[in-house]
Amino acid sequence: MSETAIRPKLVGPTPLERVRRAAPLLLAPVMALAGLAAIGDPSVWLTLTVAGLAMGLMIFIMASGLTVVFGLMDVINFGHGAFVSVGAFVGFTVLAWLAGWTQSPAVILNLAAVFLAILASMAITGALGLAFERVIVKPVYGHHLKQILVTMGGLIVAQQLIHVVWGPDAIHVARPQSLQGSFIFGEAAIEKYRVFAVGIGLVLFLAMRHVLRATRLGLLVRAGVENGEMVEALGYRIRRLFLLVFMAGSALAGLGGVMWGLYQETITAHMGSEIMVLVFVVVIIGGLGSIEGCFIGALLVGLLANYMAFLAPKIALVSTIALMVGVLMWRPQGLYPVVKAK
Amino acid sequence: MADMLLRLAGVHTHIGPYHILQDVTLDVPRGGVAVLLGRNGAGKSTTLRTIMGLWRASAGEILFDGKAIHSLATPEIARSGIAYVPENMGVFSDLTVAENMRLAAVDGPFDARRLAWIKELFPPIATFWDKTAGTLSGGQKQMLSVARAIIEPRRLILIDEPSKGLAPAIIASMTSALRELKETDTTILLVEQNFAMASALGDTVSVMDDGRIVHAGDMRALAADAGLQEQLMGLSLEEHQ
């Protein structure tokens, strides 16, 4: 084929489309500035903003697995909250075993205890994810209504199993010594644990982005989200990819459970199903299947929830739903809708 | 009897309550281009999808190089040496051209010489190597789709309507590229409605109607027989040139 026969010419995107695509990136900074204008006091604003970012990034950790599972496998997993709860309880158990480390003044021992708790939670919830996919999800691929019913059933069973193993009462989780207390900047007090949560969330987001952008596995996931059938036609066994992604999503939920448990300092069997409302809001705002959208949505939800809790506590609960409605009126498919092959 | 690379014998395909392929028997000789013609809805794309295992044959057998593949899963069929270029091109629009090609190279890194040949065959692949595939034009996406199918040597390539929606100049270029591909001894099963392209490339032809093969023979004979074209497809080559 000669060069003259076809003159290579790129068709898009237009400048307007570029602006449209970049617009969601401005939402979190705009919300932060709006928060500063509404709150007035920079110290209070800084405290609330760090709290909002920490909350948002913890929700992102839990939501990222759910959104990829939905995008790639077209599975609506209402049982995702079970992995959050199980993760929190496993993390609590490991931290309780390592009480000597968590109560030590040595930062390194404190952090080692938390990371071991996270590793154990991710290993157990990842393995549970494997069983959940094989036993509960696999038979209902392609049937959304059945998925909702059966994964909801799985959630209830998991909650009851938590009651059997750890008892029905709420359990207090003490943060390791070095993650207690606050950093003081001028008049602003910023909880150390929130800074830690922001760090973990950002590292995780960058790691996920790297895996999705720079590895063959990431390429397969991105391609599978768009057109799983074509991935199979190229010679890849997408069912194995489904399983791997489901396990990873479950492990991330487990990690989120540990982080959320330490954040709330109390864990219950129902904590996963309670946080799922916010997780679903974030996934919907971001666009089903989109990691970047999920990240932005989580920051927006975290910031808004904290600002509104300070400014207007009575409507704080509905503010995240109002945010979702507003975003969907602007972009009905979410901030970064994933293009699905027809 | 010619050496057949692919043979469909008495294949039936049901999609939900619909009986799409009805006792399809089709032979694809090794080397060269076998063309599958027919009007819209005749069952051509379903035939390709059934070969790839994307829709399961409910009866009959599909033999590829003598080995039954109708019970294999799609990835196994692909790895047995069959590449597929679907009607909608199947390009991953969120990935770059390079990433699309990387993904298609199932067995590992690119063969540099083969990649150079593909870039020569389809210059836009080189020009837009780092661009997102979603920003390509329809013709460029079609080239990417075919390029992806040949990035590694395959014994059989199934191509579904490569001329669909393309400008005449692009169709001419695509025809010339497929002709060059044909010269590499790759076997191609080409579904096409553009008779000019089909007759320029095809060695053998099968015509489908209502899910059945209604004619099978030599492409040159069909191209030379306007009456037969009229009878089979309600068109003549002259009208379509």
Coordinates of C-alpha atoms in Angstrom, one line a residue:
Chain A
M1 CA 0.0 0.0 0.0
S2 CA 1.6 3.2 -1.1
E3 CA 2.0 6.3 1.1
T4 CA 0.3 8.4 -1.5
A5 CA -2.8 6.2 -1.7
I6 CA -3.7 7.0 1.9
R7 CA -2.7 10.3 3.3
P8 CA -2.4 9.8 7.1
K9 CA -4.6 12.3 8.8
L10 CA -5.7 12.1 12.4
V11 CA -9.4 12.9 12.9
G12 CA -9.6 14.0 16.5
P13 CA -10.1 15.0 19.2
T14 CA -11.1 18.6 18.6
P15 CA -10.0 21.3 21.1
L16 CA -13.5 21.4 22.5
E17 CA -13.4 17.6 23.2
R18 CA -10.0 18.1 24.9
V19 CA -11.4 20.7 27.2
R20 CA -14.4 18.5 27.9
R21 CA -12.2 15.6 28.7
A22 CA -10.0 17.6 31.0
A23 CA -12.8 19.4 32.8
P24 CA -13.4 16.7 35.5
L25 CA -9.7 17.2 36.6
L26 CA -10.6 20.7 37.8
L27 CA -13.6 19.6 39.9
A28 CA -11.7 18.6 43.1
P29 CA -9.6 21.9 43.1
V30 CA -12.7 23.9 42.4
M31 CA -14.5 22.2 45.2
A32 CA -11.6 22.8 47.5
L33 CA -11.5 26.5 46.6
A34 CA -15.3 26.7 47.0
G35 CA -14.9 25.1 50.4
L36 CA -12.3 27.7 51.4
A37 CA -14.6 30.5 50.3
A38 CA -17.6 29.0 52.3
I39 CA -15.6 28.1 55.4
G40 CA -13.5 31.3 55.6
D41 CA -11.0 30.1 58.2
P42 CA -8.0 28.7 56.5
S43 CA -7.0 26.5 59.5
V44 CA -10.4 24.8 59.7
W45 CA -10.4 24.5 55.9
L46 CA -7.0 22.8 55.9
T47 CA -8.1 20.3 58.6
L48 CA -11.3 19.5 56.7
T49 CA -9.6 19.3 53.4
V50 CA -7.0 16.7 54.6
A51 CA -9.9 14.8 56.3
G52 CA -11.8 14.9 53.1
L53 CA -8.8 13.7 51.0
A54 CA -8.2 10.9 53.5
M55 CA -11.8 9.8 53.5
G56 CA -12.0 10.1 49.7
L57 CA -8.8 8.1 49.1
M58 CA -10.0 5.3 51.5
I59 CA -13.3 5.2 49.6
F60 CA -11.3 5.1 46.4
I61 CA -9.3 2.0 47.6
M62 CA -12.6 0.2 48.2
A63 CA -14.4 1.5 45.0
S64 CA -11.5 0.9 42.6
G65 CA -11.9 -2.9 42.7
L66 CA -15.7 -2.6 42.3
T67 CA -15.5 -0.4 39.3
V68 CA -12.9 -2.5 37.5
V69 CA -14.9 -5.7 38.2
F70 CA -18.0 -4.0 36.8
G71 CA -16.2 -2.6 33.8
L72 CA -14.4 -5.8 32.9
M73 CA -16.8 -8.5 33.9
D74 CA -20.1 -6.6 33.8
V75 CA -20.8 -7.9 37.3
I76 CA -22.8 -5.8 39.8
N77 CA -21.3 -7.0 43.0
F78 CA -23.4 -6.0 46.0
G79 CA -21.3 -8.4 48.1
H80 CA -18.2 -6.2 47.7
G81 CA -18.9 -4.8 51.2
A82 CA -18.4 -8.2 52.7
F83 CA -14.7 -8.0 51.8
V84 CA -14.5 -4.6 53.4
S85 CA -15.9 -6.0 56.7
V86 CA -13.8 -9.2 56.6
G87 CA -10.7 -7.2 55.8
A88 CA -11.3 -5.0 58.8
F89 CA -11.8 -7.9 61.1
V90 CA -8.7 -9.8 59.8
G91 CA -6.7 -6.6 60.2
F92 CA -8.0 -6.1 63.7
T93 CA -7.0 -9.7 64.6
V94 CA -3.5 -9.2 63.3
L95 CA -3.1 -5.9 65.1
A96 CA -4.3 -7.5 68.3
W97 CA -1.7 -10.3 67.9
L98 CA 0.9 -7.6 67.3
A99 CA -0.2 -5.4 70.2
G100 CA 3.4 -5.3 71.4
W101 CA 4.4 -3.7 68.2
T102 CA 1.4 -1.3 67.9
Q103 CA 2.0 0.0 71.5
S104 CA 5.7 0.4 71.0
P105 CA 7.0 4.0 70.6
A106 CA 9.1 2.8 67.6
V107 CA 7.5 4.1 64.4
I108 CA 9.0 1.3 62.4
L109 CA 7.3 -1.4 64.5
N110 CA 4.0 0.5 64.4
L111 CA 4.1 0.7 60.6
A112 CA 5.3 -2.9 60.3
A113 CA 2.2 -4.0 62.3
V114 CA -0.1 -2.1 60.0
F115 CA 1.5 -3.4 56.9
L116 CA 1.3 -7.0 58.1
A117 CA -2.4 -6.4 59.0
I118 CA -2.9 -5.1 55.5
L119 CA -1.1 -8.0 53.9
A120 CA -3.0 -10.6 55.9
S121 CA -6.3 -8.8 55.1
M122 CA -5.5 -8.7 51.4
A123 CA -4.4 -12.3 51.3
I124 CA -7.6 -13.5 53.1
T125 CA -10.0 -11.3 51.2
G126 CA -8.3 -12.1 47.9
A127 CA -8.7 -15.8 48.6
L128 CA -12.4 -15.2 49.6
G129 CA -12.8 -13.3 46.4
L130 CA -11.6 -16.4 44.5
A131 CA -14.2 -18.6 46.2
F132 CA -16.9 -15.9 45.8
E133 CA -16.3 -15.6 42.1
R134 CA -16.2 -19.4 41.5
V135 CA -19.2 -20.3 43.7
I136 CA -21.5 -17.2 43.6
V137 CA -20.7 -15.0 40.7
K138 CA -19.6 -17.4 37.9
P139 CA -23.0 -19.1 37.5
V140 CA -24.7 -15.7 37.0
Y141 CA -22.5 -14.0 34.5
G142 CA -24.6 -11.9 32.1
H143 CA -27.7 -11.8 34.4
H144 CA -27.7 -8.5 36.3
L145 CA -30.8 -9.2 38.4
K146 CA -29.5 -12.6 39.5
Q147 CA -26.1 -11.0 40.3
I148 CA -27.7 -8.4 42.6
L149 CA -29.7 -11.1 44.4
V150 CA -27.0 -13.6 44.8
T151 CA -24.2 -11.2 45.7
M152 CA -26.5 -9.6 48.3
G153 CA -27.1 -13.1 49.7
G154 CA -23.3 -13.6 49.8
L155 CA -23.0 -10.3 51.7
I156 CA -25.6 -11.5 54.3
V157 CA -23.9 -14.9 54.7
A158 CA -20.5 -13.2 55.2
Q159 CA -21.9 -10.8 57.8
Q160 CA -23.3 -13.8 59.7
L161 CA -20.0 -15.6 59.5
I162 CA -18.3 -12.6 61.0
H163 CA -20.7 -12.8 63.9
V164 CA -19.9 -16.4 64.3
V165 CA -16.1 -15.9 64.3
W166 CA -15.7 -12.5 66.0
G167 CA -19.1 -12.1 67.8
P168 CA -22.0 -9.7 67.1
D169 CA -20.7 -6.7 69.0
A170 CA -18.8 -3.7 67.6
I171 CA -15.1 -3.9 68.3
H172 CA -12.8 -1.0 69.2
V173 CA -9.6 -0.8 67.1
A174 CA -6.8 1.1 68.6
R175 CA -4.5 2.9 66.2
P176 CA -0.8 2.2 66.6
Q177 CA 0.9 4.8 68.8
S178 CA 2.7 6.7 66.0
L179 CA -0.6 7.1 64.1
Q180 CA -2.4 8.6 67.1
G181 CA -2.6 12.4 67.6
S182 CA -2.2 15.2 65.2
F183 CA 0.3 17.3 63.4
I184 CA -0.2 21.0 64.3
F185 CA 0.3 23.6 61.5
G186 CA -0.4 27.0 62.9
E187 CA -3.9 26.7 64.2
A188 CA -4.7 23.7 62.1
A189 CA -4.7 20.2 63.6
I190 CA -4.3 17.4 61.1
E191 CA -4.6 13.9 62.3
K192 CA -1.5 11.8 61.6
Y193 CA -3.6 8.8 60.6
R194 CA -5.3 10.9 57.9
V195 CA -2.0 11.9 56.4
F196 CA -1.0 8.2 56.5
A197 CA -4.3 7.3 54.7
V198 CA -3.7 10.0 52.0
G199 CA -0.2 8.6 51.5
I200 CA -1.4 5.0 51.1
G201 CA -4.3 6.1 48.8
L202 CA -2.0 8.1 46.5
V203 CA 0.6 5.4 46.3
L204 CA -2.1 2.9 45.5
F205 CA -3.6 5.1 42.8
L206 CA -0.2 5.7 41.2
A207 CA 0.6 1.9 41.4
M208 CA -2.8 1.0 39.8
R209 CA -2.3 3.6 37.1
H210 CA 1.2 2.2 36.4
V211 CA -0.1 -1.3 36.2
L212 CA -3.0 -0.3 33.9
R213 CA -0.8 1.9 31.6
A214 CA 2.5 0.2 31.5
T215 CA 2.1 -3.6 31.9
R216 CA 0.6 -6.3 29.6
L217 CA -1.8 -7.2 32.4
G218 CA -3.0 -3.7 32.5
L219 CA -3.4 -3.6 28.7
L220 CA -5.5 -6.7 28.9
V221 CA -7.7 -5.2 31.6
R222 CA -8.2 -2.0 29.7
A223 CA -8.9 -3.8 26.5
G224 CA -11.2 -6.3 28.3
V225 CA -13.2 -3.5 29.8
E226 CA -13.8 -2.1 26.3
N227 CA -14.3 -5.3 24.3
G228 CA -13.8 -8.6 26.1
E229 CA -14.9 -10.7 23.1
M230 CA -12.0 -9.2 21.0
V231 CA -9.5 -10.0 23.8
E232 CA -10.6 -13.6 23.6
A233 CA -10.4 -13.6 19.8
L234 CA -6.8 -12.5 20.1
G235 CA -6.1 -15.6 22.1
Y236 CA -6.3 -14.6 25.7
R237 CA -8.3 -16.5 28.2
I238 CA -10.4 -13.7 29.6
R239 CA -12.1 -15.9 32.3
R240 CA -8.7 -16.2 34.0
L241 CA -8.3 -12.4 33.8
F242 CA -11.8 -12.1 35.3
L243 CA -10.8 -14.3 38.2
L244 CA -7.5 -12.4 38.8
V245 CA -9.3 -9.0 38.7
F246 CA -12.0 -10.2 41.0
M247 CA -9.4 -11.4 43.5
A248 CA -7.5 -8.1 43.2
G249 CA -10.7 -6.1 43.7
S250 CA -11.6 -8.2 46.7
A251 CA -8.1 -7.7 48.2
L252 CA -8.4 -4.0 47.6
A253 CA -11.7 -4.0 49.5
G254 CA -10.0 -5.8 52.3
L255 CA -7.2 -3.2 52.4
G256 CA -9.9 -0.5 52.4
G257 CA -11.6 -2.3 55.3
V258 CA -8.4 -2.2 57.4
M259 CA -7.9 1.5 56.6
W260 CA -11.5 2.4 57.3
G261 CA -11.6 0.4 60.5
L262 CA -8.5 2.3 61.8
Y263 CA -10.1 5.5 60.6
Q264 CA -13.4 4.9 62.4
E265 CA -11.6 3.1 65.3
T266 CA -14.7 0.8 65.5
I267 CA -15.5 -2.2 63.4
T268 CA -18.8 -4.0 62.9
A269 CA -20.0 -6.8 60.6
H270 CA -22.1 -4.2 58.8
M271 CA -19.5 -1.6 58.2
G272 CA -18.9 -2.9 54.7
S273 CA -22.6 -2.6 53.6
E274 CA -22.8 0.8 55.3
I275 CA -19.9 2.2 53.4
M276 CA -21.1 0.7 50.1
V277 CA -23.6 3.5 49.6
L278 CA -20.7 5.9 49.3
V279 CA -18.7 3.4 47.3
F280 CA -21.5 3.1 44.7
V281 CA -21.9 6.8 44.6
V282 CA -18.2 7.2 43.7
V283 CA -18.3 4.4 41.1
I284 CA -21.3 6.0 39.4
I285 CA -19.9 9.5 39.5
G286 CA -16.6 8.3 38.0
G287 CA -18.2 6.3 35.2
L288 CA -18.6 2.5 35.6
G289 CA -15.3 0.9 34.9
S290 CA -13.1 4.0 35.0
I291 CA -10.2 4.1 37.6
E292 CA -9.5 7.8 36.9
G293 CA -13.1 8.7 37.2
C294 CA -13.4 6.7 40.4
F295 CA -10.4 8.6 41.8
I296 CA -11.9 12.0 41.1
G297 CA -15.3 10.9 42.3
A298 CA -13.8 9.7 45.6
L299 CA -12.0 12.9 46.2
L300 CA -15.2 14.9 45.4
V301 CA -17.3 12.8 47.8
G302 CA -14.7 12.9 50.6
L303 CA -14.2 16.7 50.3
L304 CA -17.9 17.4 50.1
A305 CA -18.9 15.2 53.0
N306 CA -16.4 16.9 55.3
Y307 CA -17.2 20.4 54.2
M308 CA -20.9 19.9 54.5
A309 CA -20.5 18.1 57.9
F310 CA -19.0 21.4 59.1
L311 CA -21.1 23.9 57.2
A312 CA -24.6 22.2 57.3
P313 CA -24.6 19.0 59.3
K314 CA -28.3 18.4 58.7
I315 CA -27.9 18.0 55.0
A316 CA -24.4 16.5 55.0
L317 CA -25.9 13.0 54.4
V318 CA -27.8 13.9 51.3
S319 CA -25.0 16.1 49.9
T320 CA -23.2 13.2 48.3
I321 CA -26.4 12.0 46.6
A322 CA -27.0 15.6 45.4
L323 CA -23.4 15.6 44.0
M324 CA -24.1 12.4 42.1
V325 CA -27.3 13.7 40.7
G326 CA -25.6 16.9 39.6
V327 CA -22.7 15.0 37.9
L328 CA -25.2 12.7 36.2
M329 CA -27.2 15.7 34.9
W330 CA -24.0 17.1 33.4
R331 CA -22.5 13.7 32.3
P332 CA -25.1 11.0 32.3
Q333 CA -22.5 8.2 31.9
G334 CA -20.3 9.6 34.7
L335 CA -17.1 11.7 34.5
Y336 CA -15.1 9.3 32.4
P337 CA -17.4 6.8 30.8
V338 CA -15.7 3.7 29.5
V339 CA -16.3 3.1 25.8
K340 CA -17.9 -0.3 25.4
A341 CA -17.7 -2.1 22.0
K342 CA -21.2 -2.4 20.4
Chain B
M1 CA -9.6 -32.6 -4.2
A2 CA -7.7 -29.5 -3.2
D3 CA -6.0 -29.4 0.2
M4 CA -8.6 -27.8 2.6
L5 CA -7.3 -25.8 5.5
L6 CA -10.8 -25.2 6.9
R7 CA -13.9 -27.2 6.5
L8 CA -17.4 -26.6 7.9
A9 CA -19.6 -29.6 7.6
G10 CA -23.4 -29.4 8.3
V11 CA -22.9 -26.5 10.7
H12 CA -26.0 -25.1 12.4
T13 CA -25.9 -22.1 14.7
H14 CA -28.8 -20.9 16.9
I15 CA -28.8 -17.4 18.6
G16 CA -31.5 -17.4 21.2
P17 CA -34.6 -18.6 19.4
Y18 CA -33.3 -17.9 16.0
H19 CA -31.9 -20.6 13.7
I20 CA -29.2 -18.6 11.8
L21 CA -26.9 -21.0 10.1
Q22 CA -28.7 -24.0 8.6
D23 CA -26.6 -26.9 7.5
V24 CA -23.6 -24.8 6.3
T25 CA -21.0 -26.7 4.5
L26 CA -18.0 -24.6 3.4
D27 CA -14.5 -25.4 2.3
V28 CA -11.5 -23.0 2.4
P29 CA -8.5 -24.3 0.4
R30 CA -5.1 -23.8 1.8
G31 CA -3.4 -20.6 0.5
G32 CA -5.3 -17.9 -1.4
V33 CA -8.5 -16.1 -0.7
A34 CA -11.9 -17.7 -0.2
V35 CA -14.7 -15.2 -0.5
L36 CA -18.1 -15.5 1.3
L37 CA -20.7 -13.4 -0.4
G38 CA -24.3 -12.7 0.3
R39 CA -26.8 -10.0 1.1
N40 CA -27.2 -8.4 4.5
G41 CA -28.5 -10.9 7.1
A42 CA -27.5 -14.0 5.0
G43 CA -25.4 -15.4 7.8
K44 CA -21.8 -14.4 6.6
S45 CA -20.7 -12.7 9.9
T46 CA -22.4 -15.5 11.9
T47 CA -20.3 -18.0 10.0
L48 CA -17.1 -16.2 10.9
R49 CA -18.2 -15.8 14.5
T50 CA -19.1 -19.5 14.7
I51 CA -15.7 -20.5 13.3
M52 CA -14.1 -18.4 16.1
G53 CA -16.3 -19.9 18.7
L54 CA -17.8 -16.6 19.6
W55 CA -21.2 -18.3 18.8
R56 CA -21.3 -22.0 19.4
A57 CA -22.3 -24.3 16.6
S58 CA -25.3 -26.2 17.7
A59 CA -24.6 -29.0 15.3
G60 CA -22.1 -30.0 12.6
E61 CA -18.3 -29.9 12.7
I62 CA -15.6 -27.4 12.0
L63 CA -12.2 -28.8 11.0
F64 CA -9.1 -26.7 10.9
D65 CA -6.2 -28.4 9.3
G66 CA -8.0 -31.7 10.0
K67 CA -8.5 -31.0 13.7
A68 CA -12.0 -30.4 15.1
I69 CA -12.2 -26.9 16.7
H70 CA -16.0 -26.5 17.1
S71 CA -15.8 -27.5 20.7
L72 CA -12.8 -25.4 21.6
A73 CA -13.0 -22.1 23.4
T74 CA -12.3 -18.9 21.4
P75 CA -8.8 -18.3 22.8
E76 CA -7.8 -21.9 21.9
I77 CA -9.2 -21.4 18.4
A78 CA -7.2 -18.2 18.0
R79 CA -4.0 -19.8 19.3
S80 CA -4.4 -22.7 16.9
G81 CA -3.6 -20.2 14.2
I82 CA -6.7 -18.3 13.3
A83 CA -6.9 -14.5 13.4
Y84 CA -10.1 -12.6 13.2
V85 CA -10.9 -9.1 11.9
P86 CA -14.5 -8.4 12.9
E87 CA -17.0 -6.3 11.1
N88 CA -16.8 -3.6 13.7
M89 CA -13.0 -3.8 13.5
G90 CA -12.6 -4.6 17.2
V91 CA -10.0 -1.9 17.7
F92 CA -9.4 -1.0 21.4
S93 CA -10.1 2.8 21.1
D94 CA -8.7 3.6 24.6
L95 CA -5.3 2.0 23.7
T96 CA -2.7 3.5 21.4
V97 CA -1.9 1.9 18.1
A98 CA 1.3 0.5 19.6
E99 CA -0.6 -1.0 22.5
N100 CA -3.2 -2.5 20.2
M101 CA -0.3 -4.2 18.3
R102 CA 1.5 -5.3 21.5
L103 CA -1.7 -7.0 22.7
A104 CA -2.1 -8.8 19.3
A105 CA 1.4 -10.1 19.6
V106 CA 0.3 -13.0 21.8
D107 CA 3.5 -14.9 21.7
G108 CA 5.8 -12.1 22.9
P109 CA 7.8 -9.2 21.5
F110 CA 7.4 -8.1 17.9
D111 CA 9.4 -9.6 15.1
A112 CA 11.1 -6.4 13.9
R113 CA 11.1 -7.5 10.2
R114 CA 7.5 -8.4 10.3
L115 CA 6.6 -5.1 12.0
A116 CA 8.6 -3.2 9.4
W117 CA 6.7 -5.0 6.6
I118 CA 3.3 -4.2 8.2
K119 CA 4.3 -0.5 8.6
E120 CA 5.2 -0.5 4.9
L121 CA 1.9 -2.2 4.1
F122 CA -0.1 0.2 6.2
P123 CA 1.8 3.5 6.5
P124 CA -0.7 5.1 9.1
I125 CA 0.3 2.4 11.6
A126 CA 3.8 3.9 11.6
T127 CA 2.6 7.5 11.5
F128 CA 0.1 7.2 14.4
W129 CA 2.1 4.5 16.4
D130 CA 1.8 6.4 19.7
K131 CA -1.7 7.9 19.1
T132 CA -4.8 6.7 20.7
A133 CA -6.6 4.3 18.4
G134 CA -9.9 6.0 19.1
T135 CA -8.7 9.1 17.3
L136 CA -8.0 7.3 14.0
S137 CA -10.3 7.5 11.0
G138 CA -12.5 4.6 9.9
G139 CA -10.0 3.5 7.2
Q140 CA -7.0 3.8 9.6
K141 CA -8.9 1.7 12.2
Q142 CA -9.6 -1.0 9.6
M143 CA -5.8 -1.0 8.7
L144 CA -5.0 -1.4 12.4
S145 CA -7.5 -4.2 12.7
V146 CA -5.9 -6.1 9.8
A147 CA -2.4 -5.2 10.9
R148 CA -3.2 -6.6 14.3
A149 CA -4.3 -9.9 12.8
I150 CA -1.1 -10.3 10.9
I151 CA 1.5 -9.1 13.5
E152 CA 2.2 -12.8 14.1
P153 CA 2.1 -15.4 11.4
R154 CA -1.3 -17.0 11.3
R155 CA -2.4 -19.9 9.1
L156 CA -5.9 -18.5 8.5
I157 CA -7.3 -14.9 8.7
L158 CA -11.0 -14.3 8.9
I159 CA -11.8 -10.8 7.6
D160 CA -15.4 -9.5 7.9
E161 CA -16.2 -6.7 5.4
P162 CA -13.0 -4.7 5.4
S163 CA -14.4 -2.3 2.8
K164 CA -17.5 -1.4 4.9
G165 CA -17.9 2.3 5.2
L166 CA -14.6 3.1 3.6
A167 CA -14.0 5.7 0.8
P168 CA -13.1 4.2 -2.7
A169 CA -9.5 5.3 -2.4
I170 CA -9.1 3.5 0.9
I171 CA -10.8 0.4 -0.5
A172 CA -8.4 0.3 -3.4
S173 CA -5.4 0.6 -0.9
M174 CA -6.9 -2.1 1.3
T175 CA -7.4 -4.4 -1.7
S176 CA -3.8 -3.9 -2.7
A177 CA -2.6 -4.6 0.9
L178 CA -4.7 -7.8 1.0
R179 CA -3.3 -8.8 -2.3
E180 CA 0.2 -8.5 -1.0
L181 CA -0.8 -10.4 2.1
K182 CA -2.2 -13.1 -0.2
E183 CA 1.2 -13.5 -1.9
T184 CA 2.7 -14.5 1.5
D185 CA 0.7 -17.8 1.3
T186 CA -1.6 -16.7 4.1
T187 CA -5.1 -18.2 3.7
I188 CA -7.9 -15.7 4.0
L189 CA -11.6 -16.2 4.4
L190 CA -13.0 -12.9 3.3
V191 CA -16.6 -11.8 3.9
E192 CA -17.4 -9.0 1.6
Q193 CA -20.3 -7.2 0.0
N194 CA -18.2 -5.1 -2.3
F195 CA -18.1 -7.4 -5.4
A196 CA -15.3 -5.5 -7.0
M197 CA -13.0 -6.0 -4.1
A198 CA -14.2 -9.6 -3.6
S199 CA -13.6 -10.5 -7.3
A200 CA -10.2 -8.8 -7.3
L201 CA -9.0 -10.9 -4.4
G202 CA -11.0 -14.1 -4.4
D203 CA -9.8 -17.5 -5.7
T204 CA -12.9 -19.4 -4.6
V205 CA -16.3 -18.1 -3.7
S206 CA -19.3 -19.3 -1.7
V207 CA -22.6 -17.4 -1.7
M208 CA -24.9 -17.5 1.3
D209 CA -28.6 -16.8 1.5
D210 CA -30.9 -17.3 4.5
G211 CA -28.2 -19.1 6.5
R212 CA -27.4 -21.6 3.8
I213 CA -24.6 -21.9 1.2
V214 CA -26.4 -21.6 -2.2
H215 CA -23.4 -21.6 -4.4
A216 CA -19.8 -22.6 -4.2
G217 CA -17.2 -22.4 -7.0
D218 CA -14.5 -20.5 -8.7
M219 CA -14.5 -16.7 -8.3
R220 CA -13.4 -16.0 -11.8
A221 CA -16.3 -18.0 -13.1
L222 CA -18.8 -16.1 -11.0
A223 CA -17.2 -12.8 -12.0
A224 CA -17.5 -13.6 -15.6
D225 CA -21.1 -14.7 -15.4
A226 CA -23.4 -11.7 -14.9
G227 CA -26.5 -14.0 -15.2
L228 CA -25.3 -16.1 -12.3
Q229 CA -24.5 -13.1 -10.2
E230 CA -28.0 -11.8 -10.9
Q231 CA -29.5 -15.1 -9.9
L232 CA -27.5 -15.5 -6.7
M233 CA -27.3 -12.0 -5.4
G234 CA -29.6 -9.8 -7.5
L235 CA -26.6 -7.8 -8.9
S236 CA -24.0 -7.9 -11.6
L237 CA -20.3 -7.2 -11.4
E238 CA -20.7 -4.5 -14.1
E239 CA -23.2 -2.5 -12.0
H240 CA -20.9 -2.6 -9.0
Q241 CA -17.7 -1.5 -10.8

